[in-house]
Structure formats: C-alpha cells, structure tokens
Short mmCIF file of C-alpha atoms in Angstrom, two decimals:
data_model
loop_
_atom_site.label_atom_id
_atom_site.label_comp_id
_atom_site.label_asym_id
_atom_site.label_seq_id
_atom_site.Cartn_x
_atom_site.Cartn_y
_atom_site.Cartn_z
CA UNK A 1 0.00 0.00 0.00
CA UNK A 2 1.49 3.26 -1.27
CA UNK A 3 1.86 5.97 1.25
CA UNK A 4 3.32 9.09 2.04
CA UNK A 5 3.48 8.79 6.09
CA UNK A 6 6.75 7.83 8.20
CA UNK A 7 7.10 4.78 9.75
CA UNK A 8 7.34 6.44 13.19
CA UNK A 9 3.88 7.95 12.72
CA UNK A 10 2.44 4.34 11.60
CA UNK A 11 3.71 2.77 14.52
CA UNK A 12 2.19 5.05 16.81
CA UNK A 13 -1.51 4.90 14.60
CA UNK A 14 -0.36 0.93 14.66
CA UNK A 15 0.45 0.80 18.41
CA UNK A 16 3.85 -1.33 16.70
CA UNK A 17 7.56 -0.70 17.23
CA UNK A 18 8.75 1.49 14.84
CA UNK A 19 11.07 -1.80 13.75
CA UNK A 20 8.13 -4.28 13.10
CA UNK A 21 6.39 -2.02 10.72
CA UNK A 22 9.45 -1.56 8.71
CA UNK A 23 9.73 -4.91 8.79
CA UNK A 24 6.28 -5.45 7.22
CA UNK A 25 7.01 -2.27 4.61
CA UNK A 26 9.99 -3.87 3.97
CA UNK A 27 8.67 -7.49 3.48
CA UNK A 28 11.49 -8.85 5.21
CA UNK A 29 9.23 -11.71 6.96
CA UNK A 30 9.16 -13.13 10.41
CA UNK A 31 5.95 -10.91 10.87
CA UNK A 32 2.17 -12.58 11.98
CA UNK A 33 -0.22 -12.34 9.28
CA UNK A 34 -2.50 -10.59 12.07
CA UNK A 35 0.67 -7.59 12.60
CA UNK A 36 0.91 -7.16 9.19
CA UNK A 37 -3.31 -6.49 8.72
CA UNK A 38 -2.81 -4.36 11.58
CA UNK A 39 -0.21 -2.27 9.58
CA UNK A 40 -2.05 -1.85 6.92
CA UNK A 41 -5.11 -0.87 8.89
CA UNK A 42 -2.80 1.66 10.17
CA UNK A 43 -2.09 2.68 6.93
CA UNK A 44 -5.61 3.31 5.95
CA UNK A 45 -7.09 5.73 8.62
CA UNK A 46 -4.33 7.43 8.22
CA UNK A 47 -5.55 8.23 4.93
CA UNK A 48 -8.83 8.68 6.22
CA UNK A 49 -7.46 11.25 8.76
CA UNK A 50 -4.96 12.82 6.97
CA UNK A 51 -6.86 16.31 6.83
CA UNK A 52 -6.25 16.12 10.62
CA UNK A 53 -2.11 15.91 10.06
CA UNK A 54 -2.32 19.62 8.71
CA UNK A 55 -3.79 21.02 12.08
CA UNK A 56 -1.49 21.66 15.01
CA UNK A 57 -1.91 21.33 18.78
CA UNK A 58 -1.51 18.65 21.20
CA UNK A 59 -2.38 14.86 19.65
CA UNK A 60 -4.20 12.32 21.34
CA UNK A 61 -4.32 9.24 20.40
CA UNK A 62 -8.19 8.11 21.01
CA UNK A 63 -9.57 4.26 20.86
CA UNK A 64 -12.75 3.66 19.53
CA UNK A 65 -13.59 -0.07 21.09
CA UNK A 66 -17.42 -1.33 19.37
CA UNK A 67 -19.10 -4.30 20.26
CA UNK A 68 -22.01 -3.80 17.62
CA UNK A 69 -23.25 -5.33 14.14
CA UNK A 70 -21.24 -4.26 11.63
CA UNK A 71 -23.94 -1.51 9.63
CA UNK A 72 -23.59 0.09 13.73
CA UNK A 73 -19.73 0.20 14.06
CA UNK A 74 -19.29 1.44 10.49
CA UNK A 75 -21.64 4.26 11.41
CA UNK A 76 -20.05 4.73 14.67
CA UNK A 77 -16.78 5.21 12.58
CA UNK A 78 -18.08 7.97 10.32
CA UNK A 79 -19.59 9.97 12.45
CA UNK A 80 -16.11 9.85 15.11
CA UNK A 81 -13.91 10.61 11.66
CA UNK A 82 -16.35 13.51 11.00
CA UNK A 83 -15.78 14.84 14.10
CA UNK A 84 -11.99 15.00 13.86
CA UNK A 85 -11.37 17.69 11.85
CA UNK A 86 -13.60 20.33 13.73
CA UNK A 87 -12.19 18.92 17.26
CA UNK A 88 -9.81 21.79 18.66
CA UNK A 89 -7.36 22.94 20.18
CA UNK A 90 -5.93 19.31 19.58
CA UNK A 91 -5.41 17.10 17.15
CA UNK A 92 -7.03 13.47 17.33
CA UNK A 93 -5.77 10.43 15.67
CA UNK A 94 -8.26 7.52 16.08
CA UNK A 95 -7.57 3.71 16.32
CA UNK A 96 -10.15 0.79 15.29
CA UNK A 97 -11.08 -1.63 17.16
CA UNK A 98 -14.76 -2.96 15.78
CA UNK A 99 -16.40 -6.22 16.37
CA UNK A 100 -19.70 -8.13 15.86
CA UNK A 101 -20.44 -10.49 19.46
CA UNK A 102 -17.05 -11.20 20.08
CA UNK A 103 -16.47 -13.24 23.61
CA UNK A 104 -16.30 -11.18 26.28
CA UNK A 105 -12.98 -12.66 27.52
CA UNK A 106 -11.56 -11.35 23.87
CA UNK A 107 -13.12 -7.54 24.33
CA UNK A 108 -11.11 -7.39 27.76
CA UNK A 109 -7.73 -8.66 26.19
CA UNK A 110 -8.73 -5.92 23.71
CA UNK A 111 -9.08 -3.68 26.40
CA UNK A 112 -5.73 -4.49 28.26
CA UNK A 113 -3.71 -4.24 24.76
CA UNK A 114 -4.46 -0.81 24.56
CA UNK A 115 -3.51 -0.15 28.43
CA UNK A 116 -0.36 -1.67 27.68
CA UNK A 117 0.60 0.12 24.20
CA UNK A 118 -1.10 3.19 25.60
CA UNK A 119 -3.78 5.30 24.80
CA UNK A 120 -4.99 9.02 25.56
CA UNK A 121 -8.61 7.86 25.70
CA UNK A 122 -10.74 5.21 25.06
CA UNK A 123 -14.75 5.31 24.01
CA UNK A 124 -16.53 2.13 24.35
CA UNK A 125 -19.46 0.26 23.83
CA UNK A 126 -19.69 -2.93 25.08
CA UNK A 127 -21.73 -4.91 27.01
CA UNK A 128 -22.25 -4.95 30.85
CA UNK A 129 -20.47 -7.53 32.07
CA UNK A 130 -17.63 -8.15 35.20
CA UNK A 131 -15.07 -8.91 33.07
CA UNK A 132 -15.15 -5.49 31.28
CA UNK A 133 -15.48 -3.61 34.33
CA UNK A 134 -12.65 -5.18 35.48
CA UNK A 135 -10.57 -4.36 32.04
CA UNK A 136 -12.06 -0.46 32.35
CA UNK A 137 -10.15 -0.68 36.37
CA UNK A 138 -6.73 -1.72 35.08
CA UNK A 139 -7.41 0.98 31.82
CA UNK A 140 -8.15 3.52 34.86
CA UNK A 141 -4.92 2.20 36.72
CA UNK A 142 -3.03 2.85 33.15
CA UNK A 143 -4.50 6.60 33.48
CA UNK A 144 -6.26 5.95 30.67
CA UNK A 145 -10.22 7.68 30.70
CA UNK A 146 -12.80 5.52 29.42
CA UNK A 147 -15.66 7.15 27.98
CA UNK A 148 -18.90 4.80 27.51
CA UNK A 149 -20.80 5.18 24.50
CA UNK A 150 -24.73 4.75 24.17
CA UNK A 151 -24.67 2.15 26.29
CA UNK A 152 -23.35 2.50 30.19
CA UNK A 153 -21.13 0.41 32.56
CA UNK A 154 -22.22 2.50 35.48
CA UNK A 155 -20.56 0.92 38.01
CA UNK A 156 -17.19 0.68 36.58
CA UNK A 157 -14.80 3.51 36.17
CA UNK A 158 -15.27 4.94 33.21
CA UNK A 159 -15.01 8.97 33.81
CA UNK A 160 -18.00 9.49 31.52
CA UNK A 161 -21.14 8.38 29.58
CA UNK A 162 -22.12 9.91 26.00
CA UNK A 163 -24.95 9.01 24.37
CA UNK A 164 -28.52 9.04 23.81
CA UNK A 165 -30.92 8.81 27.12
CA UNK A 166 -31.95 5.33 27.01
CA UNK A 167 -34.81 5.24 29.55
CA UNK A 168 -36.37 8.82 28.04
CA UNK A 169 -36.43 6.82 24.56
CA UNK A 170 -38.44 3.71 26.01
CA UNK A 171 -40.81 6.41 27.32
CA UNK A 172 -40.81 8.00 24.19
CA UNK A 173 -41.75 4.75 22.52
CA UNK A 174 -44.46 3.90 25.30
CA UNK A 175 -45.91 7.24 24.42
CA UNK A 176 -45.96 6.99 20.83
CA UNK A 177 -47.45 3.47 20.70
CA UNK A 178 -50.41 4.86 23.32
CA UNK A 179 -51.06 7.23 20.33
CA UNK A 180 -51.29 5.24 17.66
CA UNK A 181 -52.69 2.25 19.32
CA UNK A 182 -54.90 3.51 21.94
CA UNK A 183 -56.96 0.35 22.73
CA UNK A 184 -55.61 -2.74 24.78
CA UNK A 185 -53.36 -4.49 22.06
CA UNK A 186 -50.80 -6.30 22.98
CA UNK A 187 -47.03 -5.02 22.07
CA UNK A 188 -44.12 -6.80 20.89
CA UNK A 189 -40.71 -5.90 22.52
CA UNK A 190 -37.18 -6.75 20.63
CA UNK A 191 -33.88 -6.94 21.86
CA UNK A 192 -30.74 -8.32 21.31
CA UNK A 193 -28.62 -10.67 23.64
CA UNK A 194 -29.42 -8.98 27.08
CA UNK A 195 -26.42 -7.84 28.18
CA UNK A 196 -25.90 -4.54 26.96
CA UNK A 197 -26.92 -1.99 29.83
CA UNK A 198 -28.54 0.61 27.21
CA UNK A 199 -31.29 -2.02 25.90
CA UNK A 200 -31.95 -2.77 29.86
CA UNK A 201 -32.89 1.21 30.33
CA UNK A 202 -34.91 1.83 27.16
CA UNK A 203 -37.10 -1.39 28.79
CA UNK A 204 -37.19 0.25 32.24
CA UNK A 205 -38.63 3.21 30.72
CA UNK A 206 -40.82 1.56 28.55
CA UNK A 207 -42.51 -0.51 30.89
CA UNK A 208 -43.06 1.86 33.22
CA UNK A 209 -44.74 4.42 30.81
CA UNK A 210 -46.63 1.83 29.41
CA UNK A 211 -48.20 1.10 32.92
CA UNK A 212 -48.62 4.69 33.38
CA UNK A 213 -50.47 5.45 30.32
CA UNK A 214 -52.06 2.64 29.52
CA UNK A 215 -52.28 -0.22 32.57
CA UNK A 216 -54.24 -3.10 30.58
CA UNK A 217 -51.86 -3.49 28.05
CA UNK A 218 -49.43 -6.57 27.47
CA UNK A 219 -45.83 -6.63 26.51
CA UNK A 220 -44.59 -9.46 25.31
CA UNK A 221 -40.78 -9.81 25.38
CA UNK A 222 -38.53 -11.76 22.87
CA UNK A 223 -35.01 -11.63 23.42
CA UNK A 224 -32.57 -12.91 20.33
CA UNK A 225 -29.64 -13.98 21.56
CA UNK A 226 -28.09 -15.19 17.68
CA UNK A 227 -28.40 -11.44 15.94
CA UNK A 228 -29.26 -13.42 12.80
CA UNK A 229 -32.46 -12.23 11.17
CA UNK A 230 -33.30 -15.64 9.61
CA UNK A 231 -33.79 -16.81 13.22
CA UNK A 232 -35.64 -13.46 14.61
CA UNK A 233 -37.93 -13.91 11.70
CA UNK A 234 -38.76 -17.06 13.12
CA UNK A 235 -38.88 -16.12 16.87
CA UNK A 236 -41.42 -13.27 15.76
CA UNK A 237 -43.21 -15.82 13.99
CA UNK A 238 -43.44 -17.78 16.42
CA UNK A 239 -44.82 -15.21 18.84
CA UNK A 240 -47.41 -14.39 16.40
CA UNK A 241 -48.75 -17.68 16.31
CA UNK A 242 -48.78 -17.88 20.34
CA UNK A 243 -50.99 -14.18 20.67
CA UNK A 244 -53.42 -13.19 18.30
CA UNK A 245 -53.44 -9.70 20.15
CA UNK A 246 -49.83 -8.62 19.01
CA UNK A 247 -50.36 -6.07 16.57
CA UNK A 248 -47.19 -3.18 17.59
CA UNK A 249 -43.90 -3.22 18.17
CA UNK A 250 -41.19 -1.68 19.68
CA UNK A 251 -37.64 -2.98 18.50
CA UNK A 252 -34.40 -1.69 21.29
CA UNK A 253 -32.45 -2.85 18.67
CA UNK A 254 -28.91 -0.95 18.19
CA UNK A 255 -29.15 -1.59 14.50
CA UNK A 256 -30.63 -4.46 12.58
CA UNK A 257 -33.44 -7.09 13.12
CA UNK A 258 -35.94 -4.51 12.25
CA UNK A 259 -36.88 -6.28 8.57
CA UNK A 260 -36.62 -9.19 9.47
CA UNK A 261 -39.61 -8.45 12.06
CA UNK A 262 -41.68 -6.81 9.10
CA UNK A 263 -41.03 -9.95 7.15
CA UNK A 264 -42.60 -12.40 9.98
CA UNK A 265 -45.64 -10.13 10.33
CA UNK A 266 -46.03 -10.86 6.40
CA UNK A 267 -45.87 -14.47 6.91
CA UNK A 268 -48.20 -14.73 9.26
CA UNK A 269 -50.77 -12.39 7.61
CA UNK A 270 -50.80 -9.95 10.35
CA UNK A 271 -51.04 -6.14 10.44
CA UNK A 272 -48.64 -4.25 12.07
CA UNK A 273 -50.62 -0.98 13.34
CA UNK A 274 -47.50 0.96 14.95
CA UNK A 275 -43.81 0.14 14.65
CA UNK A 276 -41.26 2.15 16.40
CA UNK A 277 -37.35 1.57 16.33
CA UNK A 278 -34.09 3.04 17.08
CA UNK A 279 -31.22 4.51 14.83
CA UNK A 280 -31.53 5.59 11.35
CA UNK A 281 -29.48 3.48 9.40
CA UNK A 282 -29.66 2.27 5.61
CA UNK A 283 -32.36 -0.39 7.06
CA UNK A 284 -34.45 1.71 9.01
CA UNK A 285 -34.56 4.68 5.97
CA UNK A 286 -35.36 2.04 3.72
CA UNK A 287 -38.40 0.84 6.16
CA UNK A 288 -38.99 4.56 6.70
CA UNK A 289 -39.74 5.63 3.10
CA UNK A 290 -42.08 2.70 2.60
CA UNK A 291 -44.09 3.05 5.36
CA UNK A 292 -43.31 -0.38 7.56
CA UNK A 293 -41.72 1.74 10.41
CA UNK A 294 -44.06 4.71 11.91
CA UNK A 295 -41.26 6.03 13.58
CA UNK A 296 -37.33 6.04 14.42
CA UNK A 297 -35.97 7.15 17.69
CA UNK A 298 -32.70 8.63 16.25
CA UNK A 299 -29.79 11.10 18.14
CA UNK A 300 -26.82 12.73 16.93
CA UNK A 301 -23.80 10.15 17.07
CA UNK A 302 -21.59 12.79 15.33
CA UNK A 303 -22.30 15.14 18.12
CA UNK A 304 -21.97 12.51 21.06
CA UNK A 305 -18.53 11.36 19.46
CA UNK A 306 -17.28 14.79 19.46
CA UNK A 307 -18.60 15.86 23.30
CA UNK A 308 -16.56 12.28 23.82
CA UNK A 309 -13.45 13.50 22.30
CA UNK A 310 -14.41 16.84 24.36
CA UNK A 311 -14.26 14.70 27.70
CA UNK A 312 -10.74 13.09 27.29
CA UNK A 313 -9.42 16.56 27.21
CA UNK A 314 -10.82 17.51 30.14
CA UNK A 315 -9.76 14.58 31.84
CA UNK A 316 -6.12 15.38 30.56
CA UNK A 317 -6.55 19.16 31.22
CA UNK A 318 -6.64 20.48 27.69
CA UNK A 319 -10.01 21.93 28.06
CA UNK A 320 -11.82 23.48 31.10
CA UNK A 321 -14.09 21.56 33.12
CA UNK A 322 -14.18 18.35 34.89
CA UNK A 323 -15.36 15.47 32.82
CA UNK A 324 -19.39 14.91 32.93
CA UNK A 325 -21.96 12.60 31.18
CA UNK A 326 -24.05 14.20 28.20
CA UNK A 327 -27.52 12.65 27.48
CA UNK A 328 -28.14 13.19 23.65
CA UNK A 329 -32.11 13.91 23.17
CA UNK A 330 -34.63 11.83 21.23
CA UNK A 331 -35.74 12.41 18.07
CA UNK A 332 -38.82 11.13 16.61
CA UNK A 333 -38.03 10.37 12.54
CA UNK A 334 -41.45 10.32 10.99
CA UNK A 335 -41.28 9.72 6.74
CA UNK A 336 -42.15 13.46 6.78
CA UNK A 337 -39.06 14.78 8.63
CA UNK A 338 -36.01 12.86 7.11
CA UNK A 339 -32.59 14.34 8.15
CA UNK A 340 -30.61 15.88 5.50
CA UNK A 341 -27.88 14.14 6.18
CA UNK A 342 -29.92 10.84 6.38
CA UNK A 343 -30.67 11.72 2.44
CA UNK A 344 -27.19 12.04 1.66
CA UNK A 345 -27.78 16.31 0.90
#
C-alpha cells in the first residue's frame, strides 16, 4: 500500500515498534499475518485522517472499542472521523477496534492491549459484564479515561457516559405506541442478547410508561440472543402464532433485526398498526420511506462522538471543566421529517 506517512507515525496509529512495521514495509518476513493487517489498517485511517495531520496542537491518540453489528460500528466510525477535523485545540488520531459479538474474555484482552501500548482515551461500547469492568479498572490504573458510548457500565470507572438517554427513549416509545394504538393491544418488545446496559434502560422506561399510560396493556418480550435475522424472523413468527393480540412493536435494537420483524408479520398475515425503532441506518430509511416503520428514535452520534473526544481533554486538562456525562435527546423520525444528512444532501 502506497503511502506518504513515516514509519514512526504508523507505529504510533499501529500501536507497533517502529522496527516491526518496517519490517512489514519492507517485506522482510518473520511478521504474523494478524501484525501485518494491523499495519495496513494503520495505513488506511491514516488516509482517512490525513486532513487532521495539517492542524497543530496537542495529539491524542483516542480508541474507539465497538461491540455492535457491523452496519452500527461502520456508522459509529463515520460519524467519530467527521468529528476529527472540527475537534480543537488538539489534534485526534483515532484507532479501530470494531467487532460483531465477540467473547467477552476477547473484548477485555482488547481492552488491556491498549492499556499496555497506551492510549490518551478510550470510548466504548460494550456490554455490561464483570469482566469489562474489570478491564475499564486496570485501563483507569493505566490513566487511561474511558468514555462509555450509548450504552453505560455505570458501576465501573469509566469517567464518563455519551450518548442518547436510554430510559427517556423507552418512554418515548411507550408514548408513541399509546397514540397510535390507543386500545388494549398487545405489544411486541425486541432486543438483542441482554447484556448490553442501554437495551436494559430503554425497557425500564418503557414498561413503566406503558403502565402509566395505559395499565391493561401486554408486553410481550422476545429476546434474540443469535443477531441473525433468519432466526428473529422465526422467533417473531413464532410469537405471532402464540398471541393473536400482538399487533405493535417496539424494536431496542442498536441496529438491525428490524426487517426481518416486518417480514414475519407478512408471513403470518398480520397487520402491524404501529412500529417504532431506534437509529436511522440504511435499514431503518429504507423501512422509513415505505411506510413499515411509523417512527425512528434517532440522536446525533456525530455530536456525542465529538462531546466524547471533548471529555478526554478535560480529563487530561486540555479543556476546562471536569469530565461529565451528556444525554443526547430523542428524536422522533417520521417519513415526513427525514434528516438531511440521512438523504445524503
């Protein structure tokens, strides 16, 4: 891969000695196939970033770690490399570490790779779990600052969380769905594997609205612990065949599932009166613009990457302030008021 960048600033984008990437430059061998994708990874967001090389200031080195389907992570990558140009007075390099469901064990050796290469800052989205927590400590221990991203680990020590207010969105939904379906029909409730902190909150505050406003109605839960739509379409199936009273739903999906849940309502014949998701991804404008979703709870994740970038100075003193959460509002997407920048204009 042609390039114009030294091999000191590669090995720092690479977290590498300076000597294995010229080894891999040079071809000279001895390298792991895995250290030489890493490289070339490298390689590329530098190019991606290079506008930022111009701009002058302090750098920080940021890690972006994503536990999410890969249509979320890419997004999630976007929206951080739009941000890095207009982030100032410093200048950000970001490294990439995306995955779909890997093991937990594997996202806290992850974790403790970057404590040990070093790091200015990390923003993460994972799931809730001990072992995590525990990776976040040593991270903390490194005096690194972990900023969580639209999902929380609340009781580990991350300095901050960014991202959208989880429990105001399932009360959002709840509210929406006593609108649209204002009799005693019974709603269906997605969500992925369960373990992600985020989904748990936009339940909480569904539930309880939905008891609020409107105390005869059912919920009926499925939880899809695969992420494969072939086998949601089935589980939704399934529950349609159980309750002829399910006739709305409300998916806590990150990103994804959400045709797959159209198509099983199709199978079995059934009307969907109301359908309200999260995130406004290729999927969910697609769904949007034909009129299977009623509505997409949506928030800036260009804006919460760049408050996040925000925090890590702070916590390193390059900004005023001491580091604080930011809840990002909800949006309701309707067909009728499609971002601009959802359109590509």
């Amino acid at each position: 891969m042609g390039h114009p960048y030294p091999i000191r600033q590669i090995a720092r984008q690479a977290g590498l000695s300076e000597a294995t990437v010229d080894r891999v430059l040079n071809r000279r061998g001895g390298v792991r196939q895995s250290t030489v994708d890493e490289v070339h990874r490298a390689i590329a967001e530098l190019h991606r970033q290079r506008s930022q090389l111009r701009l002058t200031g302090r750098t920080f080195f940021l890690d972006l770690v994503v536990d999410a389907p890969a249509r979320f992570s890419s997004a999630v990558r976007v929206a951080l490399e739009s941000q890095l140009p207009l982030v100032r007075p410093a200048t950000f390099r970001a490294r990439f570490h995306l995955a779909d469901g890997p093991p937990v064990a594997e996202l806290a050796r992850t974790l403790d790779g970057i404590a040990q290469r070093g790091s200015q800052g990390v923003v993460l989205k994972a799931p809730d779990h001990p072992l995590v927590s525990a990776a976040v400590e040593r991270l903390a221990d490194a005096g690194i600052p972990v900023v969580t991203l639209v999902t929380d680990l609340p009781t580990s020590r991350r300095i901050a969380y960014v991202g959208l207010d989880n429990r105001a969105a399932g009360a959002t939904a709840a509210y929406l769905l006593d609108q649209w379906v204002p009799d005693a029909g019974a709603v269906l409730v997605t969500r992925g594997s369960g373990s992600f902190r985020g989904e748990d909150d936009r339940e909480m505050g569904f539930r309880a609205t939905t008891r609020r406003l409107r105390p005869g109605r059912r919920q009926v839960d499925l939880v899809d612990v695969t992420g494969d739509d072939e086998v949601l379409r089935g589980l939704v199936r399934d529950a349609l065949a159980a309750d002829p009273d399910l006739c709305a739903v409300y998916s806590m999906y990150a990103s994804g599932g959400n045709a797959a849940t159209v198509a099983a309502f199709a199978d079995a014949g059934r009307n969907c009166r109301a359908f309200v998701a999260h995130d406004l991804d290729a999927e969910n404008l697609a769904l949007l613009q034909e009129g299977r979703l009623s509505a997409v709870l949506h928030h800036d994740l260009a804006l919460d990457l760049r408050r996040a970038c925000h925090v890590v100075m702070q916590a390193h003193s390059a900004l005023p302030g001491a580091p604080r959460s930011w809840h990002s509002g909800v949006q309701v997407v309707t067909p009728y008021n499609l971002p601009a920048e959802a359109l590509g204009r």
